XYZ file of C-alpha atoms in Angstrom:
487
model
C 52.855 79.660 58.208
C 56.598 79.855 57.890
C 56.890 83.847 57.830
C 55.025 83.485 61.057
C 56.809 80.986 62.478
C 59.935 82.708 62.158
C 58.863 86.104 64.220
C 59.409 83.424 67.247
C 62.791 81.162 66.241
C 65.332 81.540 63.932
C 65.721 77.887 61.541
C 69.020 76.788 60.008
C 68.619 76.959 56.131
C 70.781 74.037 56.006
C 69.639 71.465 58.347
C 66.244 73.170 59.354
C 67.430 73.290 63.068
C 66.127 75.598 65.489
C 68.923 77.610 66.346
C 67.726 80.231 68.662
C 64.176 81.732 69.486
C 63.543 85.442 68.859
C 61.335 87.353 71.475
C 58.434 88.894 69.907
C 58.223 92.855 68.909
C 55.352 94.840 67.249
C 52.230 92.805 67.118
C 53.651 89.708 68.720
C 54.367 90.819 71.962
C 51.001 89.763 72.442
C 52.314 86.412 72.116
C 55.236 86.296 74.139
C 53.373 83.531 77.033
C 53.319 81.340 74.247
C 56.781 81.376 73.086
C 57.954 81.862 76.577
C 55.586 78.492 78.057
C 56.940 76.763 74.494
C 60.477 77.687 75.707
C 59.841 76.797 79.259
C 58.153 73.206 77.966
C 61.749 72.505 75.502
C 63.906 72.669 78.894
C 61.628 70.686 80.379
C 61.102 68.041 77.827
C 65.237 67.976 77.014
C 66.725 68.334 80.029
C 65.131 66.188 82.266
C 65.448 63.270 80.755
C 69.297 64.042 80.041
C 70.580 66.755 82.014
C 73.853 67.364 80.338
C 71.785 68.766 77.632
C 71.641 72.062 79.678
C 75.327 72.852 78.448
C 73.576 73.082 74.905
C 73.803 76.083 72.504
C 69.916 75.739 72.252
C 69.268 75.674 75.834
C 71.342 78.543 76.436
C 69.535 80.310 74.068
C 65.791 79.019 75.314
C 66.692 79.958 79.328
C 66.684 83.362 79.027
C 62.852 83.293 77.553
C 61.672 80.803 79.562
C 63.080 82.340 82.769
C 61.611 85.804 81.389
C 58.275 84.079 80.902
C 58.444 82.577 85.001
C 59.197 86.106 86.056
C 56.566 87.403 83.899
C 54.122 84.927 85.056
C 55.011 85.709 89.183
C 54.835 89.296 88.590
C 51.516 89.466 86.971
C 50.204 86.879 89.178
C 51.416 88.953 92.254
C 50.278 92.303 91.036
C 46.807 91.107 90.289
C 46.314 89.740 93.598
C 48.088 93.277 95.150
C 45.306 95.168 93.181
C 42.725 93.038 94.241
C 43.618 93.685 98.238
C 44.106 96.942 97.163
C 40.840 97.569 96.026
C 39.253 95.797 99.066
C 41.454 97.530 101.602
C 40.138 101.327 100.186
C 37.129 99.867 100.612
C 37.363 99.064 104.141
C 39.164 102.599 104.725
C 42.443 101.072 105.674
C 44.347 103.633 103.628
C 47.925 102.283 104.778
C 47.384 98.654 103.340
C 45.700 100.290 100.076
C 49.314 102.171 99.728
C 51.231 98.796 100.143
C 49.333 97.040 98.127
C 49.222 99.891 95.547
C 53.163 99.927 95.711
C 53.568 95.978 95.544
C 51.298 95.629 92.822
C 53.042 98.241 90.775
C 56.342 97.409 91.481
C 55.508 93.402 90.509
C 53.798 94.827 87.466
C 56.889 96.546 86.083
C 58.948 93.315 86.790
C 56.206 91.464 84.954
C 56.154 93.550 81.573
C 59.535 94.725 81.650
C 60.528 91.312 80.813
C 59.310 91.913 77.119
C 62.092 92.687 74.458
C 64.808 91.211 76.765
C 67.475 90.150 74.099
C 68.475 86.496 74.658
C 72.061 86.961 75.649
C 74.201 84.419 77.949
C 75.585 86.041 80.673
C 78.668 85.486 82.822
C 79.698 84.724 86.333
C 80.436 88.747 86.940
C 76.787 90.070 85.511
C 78.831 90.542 82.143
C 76.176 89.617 79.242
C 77.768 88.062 75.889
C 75.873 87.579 73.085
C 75.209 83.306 72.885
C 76.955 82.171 69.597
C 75.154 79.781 67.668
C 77.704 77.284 66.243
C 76.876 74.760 63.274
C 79.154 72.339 61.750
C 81.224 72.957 58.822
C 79.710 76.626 59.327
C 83.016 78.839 60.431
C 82.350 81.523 62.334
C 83.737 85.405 62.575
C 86.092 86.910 60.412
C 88.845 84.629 58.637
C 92.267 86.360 58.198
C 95.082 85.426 55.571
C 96.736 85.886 52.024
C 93.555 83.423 51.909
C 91.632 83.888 54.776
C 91.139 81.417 57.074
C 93.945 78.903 55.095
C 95.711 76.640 58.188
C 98.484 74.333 56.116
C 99.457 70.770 57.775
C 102.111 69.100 56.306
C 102.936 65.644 57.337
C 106.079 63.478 57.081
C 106.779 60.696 59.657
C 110.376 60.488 57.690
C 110.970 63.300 60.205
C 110.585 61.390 63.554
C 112.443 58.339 64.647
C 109.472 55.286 64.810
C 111.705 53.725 67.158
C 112.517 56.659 69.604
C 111.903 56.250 72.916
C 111.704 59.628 74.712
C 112.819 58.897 77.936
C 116.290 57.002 76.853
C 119.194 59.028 78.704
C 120.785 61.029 75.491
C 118.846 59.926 72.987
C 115.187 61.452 73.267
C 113.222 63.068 70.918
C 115.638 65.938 70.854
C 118.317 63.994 69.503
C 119.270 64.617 66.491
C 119.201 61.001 65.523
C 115.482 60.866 66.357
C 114.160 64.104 64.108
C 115.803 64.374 60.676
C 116.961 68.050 59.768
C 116.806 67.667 56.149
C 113.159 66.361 56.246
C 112.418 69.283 58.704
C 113.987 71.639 56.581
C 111.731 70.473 53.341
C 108.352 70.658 55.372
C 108.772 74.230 56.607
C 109.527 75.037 53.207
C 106.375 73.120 51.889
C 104.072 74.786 54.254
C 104.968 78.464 54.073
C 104.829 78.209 50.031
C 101.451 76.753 50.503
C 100.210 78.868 53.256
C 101.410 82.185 50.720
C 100.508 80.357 47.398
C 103.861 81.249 46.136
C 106.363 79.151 44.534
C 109.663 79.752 46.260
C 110.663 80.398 49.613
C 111.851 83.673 49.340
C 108.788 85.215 47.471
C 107.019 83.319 50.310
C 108.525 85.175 52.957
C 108.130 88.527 50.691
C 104.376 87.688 50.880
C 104.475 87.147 54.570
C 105.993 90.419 55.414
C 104.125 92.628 53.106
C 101.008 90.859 54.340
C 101.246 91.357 57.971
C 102.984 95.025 57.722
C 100.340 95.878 55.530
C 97.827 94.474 58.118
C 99.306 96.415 61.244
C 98.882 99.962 59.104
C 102.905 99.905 57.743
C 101.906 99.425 54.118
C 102.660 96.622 51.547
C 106.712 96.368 52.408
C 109.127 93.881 53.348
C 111.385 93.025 56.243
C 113.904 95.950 56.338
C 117.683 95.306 57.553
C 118.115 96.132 61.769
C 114.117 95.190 62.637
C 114.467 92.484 65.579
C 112.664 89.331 65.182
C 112.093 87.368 68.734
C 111.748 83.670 68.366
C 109.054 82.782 71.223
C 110.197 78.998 72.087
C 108.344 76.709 74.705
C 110.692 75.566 77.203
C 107.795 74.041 80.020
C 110.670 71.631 81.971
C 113.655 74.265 81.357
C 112.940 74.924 85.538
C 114.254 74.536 88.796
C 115.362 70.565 89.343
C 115.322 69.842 85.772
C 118.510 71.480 84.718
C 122.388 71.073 86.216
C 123.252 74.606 86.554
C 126.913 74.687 85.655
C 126.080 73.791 82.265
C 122.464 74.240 81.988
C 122.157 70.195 80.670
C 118.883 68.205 81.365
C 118.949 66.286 84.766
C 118.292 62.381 83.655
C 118.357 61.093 87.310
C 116.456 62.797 89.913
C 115.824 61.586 93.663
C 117.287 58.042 93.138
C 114.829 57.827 90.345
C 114.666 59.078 86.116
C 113.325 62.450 86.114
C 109.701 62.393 84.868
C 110.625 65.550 82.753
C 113.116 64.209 81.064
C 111.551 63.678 77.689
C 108.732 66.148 78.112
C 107.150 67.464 74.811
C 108.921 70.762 73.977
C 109.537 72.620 70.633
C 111.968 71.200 68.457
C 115.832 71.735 67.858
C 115.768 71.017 64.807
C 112.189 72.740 63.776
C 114.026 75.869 65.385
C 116.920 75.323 63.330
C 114.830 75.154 60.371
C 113.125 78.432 61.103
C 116.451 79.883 61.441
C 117.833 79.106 58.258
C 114.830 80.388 56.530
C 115.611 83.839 58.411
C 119.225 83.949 57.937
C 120.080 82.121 54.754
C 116.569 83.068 52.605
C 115.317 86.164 54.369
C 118.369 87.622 55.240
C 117.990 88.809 58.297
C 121.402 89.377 60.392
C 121.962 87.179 63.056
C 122.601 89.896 65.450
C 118.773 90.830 64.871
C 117.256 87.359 66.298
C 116.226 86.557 69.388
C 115.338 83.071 70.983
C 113.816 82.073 73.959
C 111.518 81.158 76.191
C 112.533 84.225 78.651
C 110.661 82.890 82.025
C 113.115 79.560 81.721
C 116.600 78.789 80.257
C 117.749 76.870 77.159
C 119.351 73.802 77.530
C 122.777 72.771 76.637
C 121.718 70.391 73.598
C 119.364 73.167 72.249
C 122.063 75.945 72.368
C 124.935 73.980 71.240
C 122.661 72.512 67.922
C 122.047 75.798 67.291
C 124.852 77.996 67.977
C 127.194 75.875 66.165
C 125.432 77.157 62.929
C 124.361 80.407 64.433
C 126.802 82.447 66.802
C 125.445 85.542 66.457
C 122.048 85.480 67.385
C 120.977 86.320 70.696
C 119.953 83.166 73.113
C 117.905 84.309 75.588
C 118.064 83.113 79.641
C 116.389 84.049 83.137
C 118.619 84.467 84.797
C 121.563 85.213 82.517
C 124.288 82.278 82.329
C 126.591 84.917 80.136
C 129.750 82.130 80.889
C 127.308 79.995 79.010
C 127.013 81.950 76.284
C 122.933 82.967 77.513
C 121.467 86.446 77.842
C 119.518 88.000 80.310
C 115.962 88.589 79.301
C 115.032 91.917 80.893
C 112.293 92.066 82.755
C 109.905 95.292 81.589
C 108.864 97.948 84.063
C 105.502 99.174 82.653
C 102.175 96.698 82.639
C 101.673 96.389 79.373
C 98.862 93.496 79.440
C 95.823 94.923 81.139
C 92.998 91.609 81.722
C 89.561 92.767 80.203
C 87.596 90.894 83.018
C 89.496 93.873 85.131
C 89.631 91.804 88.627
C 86.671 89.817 88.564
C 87.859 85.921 87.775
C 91.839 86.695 87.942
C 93.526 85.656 91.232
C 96.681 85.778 92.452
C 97.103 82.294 93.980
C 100.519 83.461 96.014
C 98.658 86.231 97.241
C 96.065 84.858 98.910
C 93.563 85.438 95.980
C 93.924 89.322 95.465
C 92.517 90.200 92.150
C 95.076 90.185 88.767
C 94.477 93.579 86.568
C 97.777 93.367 84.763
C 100.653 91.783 83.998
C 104.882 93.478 82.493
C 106.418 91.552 79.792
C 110.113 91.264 79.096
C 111.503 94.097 76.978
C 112.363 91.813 74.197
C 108.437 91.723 73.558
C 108.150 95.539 73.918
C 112.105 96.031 71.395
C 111.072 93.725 68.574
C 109.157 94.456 65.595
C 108.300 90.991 64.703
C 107.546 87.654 66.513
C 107.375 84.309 65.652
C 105.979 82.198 68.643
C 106.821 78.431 68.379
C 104.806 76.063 70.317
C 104.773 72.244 69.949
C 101.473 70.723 70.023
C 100.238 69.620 73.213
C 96.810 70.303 75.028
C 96.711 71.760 78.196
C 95.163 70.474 81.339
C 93.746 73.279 82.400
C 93.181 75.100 79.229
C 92.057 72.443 76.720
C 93.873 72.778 73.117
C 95.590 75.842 73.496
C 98.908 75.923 71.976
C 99.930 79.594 70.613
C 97.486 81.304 72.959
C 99.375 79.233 75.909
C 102.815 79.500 75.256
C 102.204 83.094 76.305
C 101.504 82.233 79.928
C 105.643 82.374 79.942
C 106.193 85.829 78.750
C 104.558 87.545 81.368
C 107.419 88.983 84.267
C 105.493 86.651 87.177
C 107.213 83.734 87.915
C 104.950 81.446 87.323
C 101.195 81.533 85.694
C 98.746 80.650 88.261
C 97.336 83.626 88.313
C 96.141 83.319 84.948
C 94.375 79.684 85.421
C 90.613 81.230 86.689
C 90.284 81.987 82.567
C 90.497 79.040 81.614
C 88.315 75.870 81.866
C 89.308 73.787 84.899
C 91.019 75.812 87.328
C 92.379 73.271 89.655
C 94.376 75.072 92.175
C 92.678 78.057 92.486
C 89.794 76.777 93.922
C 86.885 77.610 90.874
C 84.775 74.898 90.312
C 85.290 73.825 86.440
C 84.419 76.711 84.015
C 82.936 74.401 80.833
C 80.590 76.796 78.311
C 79.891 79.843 76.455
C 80.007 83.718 77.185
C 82.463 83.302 80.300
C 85.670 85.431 80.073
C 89.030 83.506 78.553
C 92.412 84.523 79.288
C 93.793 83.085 76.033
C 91.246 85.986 74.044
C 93.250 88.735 75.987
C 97.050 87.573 75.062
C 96.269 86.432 71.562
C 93.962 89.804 70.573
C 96.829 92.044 72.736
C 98.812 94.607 70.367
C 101.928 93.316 71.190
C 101.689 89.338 71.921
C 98.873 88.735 68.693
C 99.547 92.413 66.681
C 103.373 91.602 66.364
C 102.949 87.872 65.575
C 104.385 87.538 62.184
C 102.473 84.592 61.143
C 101.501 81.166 63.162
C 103.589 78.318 62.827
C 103.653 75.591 64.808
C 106.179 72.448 65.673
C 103.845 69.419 65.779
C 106.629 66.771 65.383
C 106.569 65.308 68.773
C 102.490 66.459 69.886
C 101.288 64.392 73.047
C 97.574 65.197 75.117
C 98.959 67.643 77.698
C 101.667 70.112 78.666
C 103.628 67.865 80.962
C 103.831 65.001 79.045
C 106.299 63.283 77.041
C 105.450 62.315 73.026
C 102.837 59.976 72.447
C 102.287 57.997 69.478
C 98.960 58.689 67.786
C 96.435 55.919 66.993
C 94.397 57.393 64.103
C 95.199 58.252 60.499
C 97.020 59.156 59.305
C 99.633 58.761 61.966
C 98.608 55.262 62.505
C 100.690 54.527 66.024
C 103.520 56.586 65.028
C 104.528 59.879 65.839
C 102.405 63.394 64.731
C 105.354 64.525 62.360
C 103.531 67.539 61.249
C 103.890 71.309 60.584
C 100.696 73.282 60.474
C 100.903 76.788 59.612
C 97.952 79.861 59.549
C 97.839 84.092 59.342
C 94.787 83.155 61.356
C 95.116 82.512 65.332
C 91.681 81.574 65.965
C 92.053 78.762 62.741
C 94.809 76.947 63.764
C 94.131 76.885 67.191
C-alpha cells in the first residue's frame, strides 16, 4: 500500500508529512482525477476554514494539481458536449456548425489532456515558473559552503556594550568609545575567526581564510599577496543630507528646533572597524595604503575617521563627494553596468522615473579595483526587506543615489506602489547582489558587527528581551564563508 501510495505524494521520512504530491506517469495517469479531486478537496478542507493557510508550502504545491484537475474537468466536459452537437449537427446537414463544434471540441480536448504530466512548479508574477521548495525544520537546504560548510560562529560578550548607554545622549551614544570597549572587541573578533577556521591563532586563521576563498574563486590554495586592495564595505544609513555639518562632516544632534531622530541610529561600529583593521594591518600584514573604507554612496563622520585615523593614516577613507580638506576620498563612480537584474525589467522600477523598468545598475570603481572585500553590516532588519543584513548593505554601492529602485524585489514595497510580495518562487533582489561576481565572488568571508542590533534600518539600538541578552544589548559577532547561513 505504501509503494502505491507514494506514485501520488512524496512523505517526509522524518515526520511522515506530506510534503508535495507527484502527478501520475506510466500506468497512473489513469488516476490523475483522483489525485487531482484529492488535491482539489485538501484546499478546500484547509483553506476555508483558515485562509492564511494558502501561503503554505503544501498548498503551493497542491494548487497546481488541483487547478490542472478543474481545467481538465471543463475541457473534457466541454469537448464531450462539442462532439455530441457535432454529431447531431452532421446529422441534420448543417456542415458549418459540425466544423465548429468539431474545432471546439478538439481544441477543449487538448486543454483537457494536456494537463497530464504538468510538473508542480510555483510560478511568479512575470509567467517565470520556479521550482516550489519544500522546507522542513532542522532540515538545511542547498549547498553549505565553508572550511566547514555551512559553520556561522556567534560570539557573545555584553562586557563589550555599555548597559547603561543611552543612544541618543549628545556625545556619548553608542559610538562612543566609552559605551563599546575596544579591548573586548578586539578579543571577540579574534575568538570568532579562530573558530569559524578551526585554527588556533589568528594569523594561521587568516592564512586559512585566504587560501580558502582564493582557492574557491579558481586562484589556487595561496595567501594574501603584498599590493592586492582590500575594500572595507561599512554601513553608513544616516551619513546623508541633514544629518551631517558639512565643514567637518560631525553628526547634527539638533535638528529643526528638535534632537535629530538619526542621531543614534544603528550603524557599524568604530570600534568593530578598528578591530578588523588591526587584524589586517598588525596580523595579516597588509599595508595600509592597500585598504579601503567606506560606505561610498554617504560620507564618514568625524568621530569614525578621527578613531580610526589616529591609529591608521594611511589607509584610504572613502567619501561622496570628496571632503579631501577633511582628509576623505572621492569614491569614483564606475562607467560600465556591471550589475545586470535577472528579472531583466519585469518587477524593477525606477521610482524617480516615473516607473521605467531597472535592467542594470554601475558600481564605484573601488568594487571593480579591489581583489578582496570585506562588507560590514550591523545587524538590523529591514522594513522593506525583512532580515537582510549583508545582502542589504549593498543597496549603497550601486552609482544611483538612492535605492528605490531596487525595493519591487523585496517583500513590502511601500513606495513603489506593489502590493506586499510575501511567498515563494517570486524574484529577490538580494539573490542578484549576493550571487554577483563581484559584490558575493570577491567577499572574503562574512562577518558581521552585531554589537548594537535593533528591528529595522532606521532605528536606534534596542535592548533585547530574550536570552541570552536578557534586556541588554546584542553584543555579538557572528561570522560565516556561507552568505545564505548567516543571513
Amino acid at each position: 500500500m505504501n509503494t502505491f501510495f507514494q506514485k501520488f505524494v512524496k512523505v517526509c521520512p522524518k515526520t511522515g508529512r506530506i510534503r508535495k504530491f507527484i502527478f501520475p506517469k506510466g500506468f497512473y495517469k489513469i488516476l490523475f482525477p483522483f489525485v487531482g479531486l484529492a488535491a482539489l478537496a485538501w484546499i478546500i478542507l484547509r483553506v476555508i476554514p483558515k485562509p492564511s493557510r494558502a501561503a503554505y508550502p503544501c498548498m503551493k504545491v497542491a494548487t497546481p494539481i488541483a487547478s490542472s484537475f478543474v481545467i481538465w474537468l471543463v475541457g473534457l466536459g466541454v469537448s464531450i458536449k462539442a462532439f455530441a452537437s457535432m454529431k447531431s449537427a452532421y446529422l441534420n446537414s448543417s456542415y458549418f456548425r459540425t466544423a465548429i463544434f468539431l474545432l471546439i471540441g478538439v481544441v477543449f480536448g487538448a486543454v483537457a489532456f494536456s494537463q497530464y504530466g504538468l510538473e508542480s512548479y510555483a510560478g511568479s508574477k512575470d509567467n517565470k515558473v520556479f521550482k516550489q521548495a519544500v522546507l522542513e525544520p532542522n532540515q538545511p537546504m542547498g549547498t553549505p559552503v565553508g572550511i566547514f560548510p555551512g559553520r556561522v560562529v556567534w560570539v557573545h560578550d555584553p562586557a563589550a556594550t555599555n548597559e547603561n548607554c543611552d543612544p541618543m545622549a549628545e556625545g556619548h551614544s553608542y559610538f562612543a568609545p566609552e559605551n563599546t570597549n575596544q579591548d573586548v572587541v578586539d578579543a571577540m573578533v579574534s575568538e570568532v575567526i579562530q573558530s569559524l577556521t578551526g585554527a588556533t591563532s589568528d594569523s594561521s586563521a587568516w592564512d586559512a581564510i585566504f587560501k580558502f576563498h582564493n582557492n574557491k574563486r579558481g586562484k589556487g590554495e595561496v595567501g594574501y599577496q603584498t599590493c592586492e586592495k582590500i575594500f572595507l564595505k561599512i554601513n553608513a544609513t544616516s551619513a546623508w543630507w541633514g544629518n551631517y555639518n558639512d565643514d567637518d562632516l560631525s553628526k547634527v544632534y539638533s535638528s529643526w528646533g528638535g534632537v535629530n531622530s538619526n542621531y543614534g541610529l544603528s550603524e557599524t561600529t568604530p570600534q568593530f572597524m578598528k578591530a578588523i583593521l588591526r587584524q589586517l594591518i598588525d596580523v595579516v600584514k597588509v599595508p595600509q595604503e592597500d585598504i579601503y573604507i567606506g560606505d561610498p554612496m554617504k560620507f564618514i563622520y568625524k568621530h569614525i575617521y578621527e578613531y580610526l585615523s589616529a591609529e591608521f593614516p594611511n589607509i584610504h577613507y572613502l567619501d561622496h563627494t570628496g571632503h579631501t580638506n577633511l582628509g576623505r576620498e572621492l569614491a569614483e563612480k564606475g562607467t560600465t553596468p556591471l550589475v545586470k537584474y535577472s528579472d531583466r525589467g519585469t518587477v524593477l522600477v525606477d521610482v524617480a522615473n516615473s516607473g521605467a523598468p531597472v535592467y542594470e545598475d554601475k558600481l564605484y570603481k573601488i568594487f571593480e579595483e579591489m581583489e578582496y572585500m570585506l562588507n560590514l553590516p550591523q545587524m538590523k532588519g529591514h522594513i522593506r526587506g525583512g532580515v537582510t543584513m549583508f545582502a542589504k548593505n549593498h543597496f549603497g554601492s550601486h552609482t544611483r543615489d538612492g535605492a528605490n529602485h531596487l525595493h519591487n524585489g523585496l517583500m513590502d514595497p511601500g513606495e513603489t506602489g506593489l502590493s506586499k510580495r510575501p511567498g515563494y518562487g517570486l524574484y529577490r533582489v538580494q539573490v542578484d547582489l549576493m550571487g554577483h561576481e563581484i559584490l558575493g565572488g570577491k567577499n572574503l568571508f562574512y562577518i558581521m558587527d552585531a554589537l548594537w542590533g535593533t528591528h529595522h534600518e532606521l532605528a536606534n539600538p534596542h535592548k533585547w528581551q530574550m536570552a541570552p541578552f536578557n534586556n541588554d544589548w546584542t553584543s555579538s559577532v557572528l561570522a560565516s564563508f556561507d552568505p545564505v547561513a548567516i543571513e
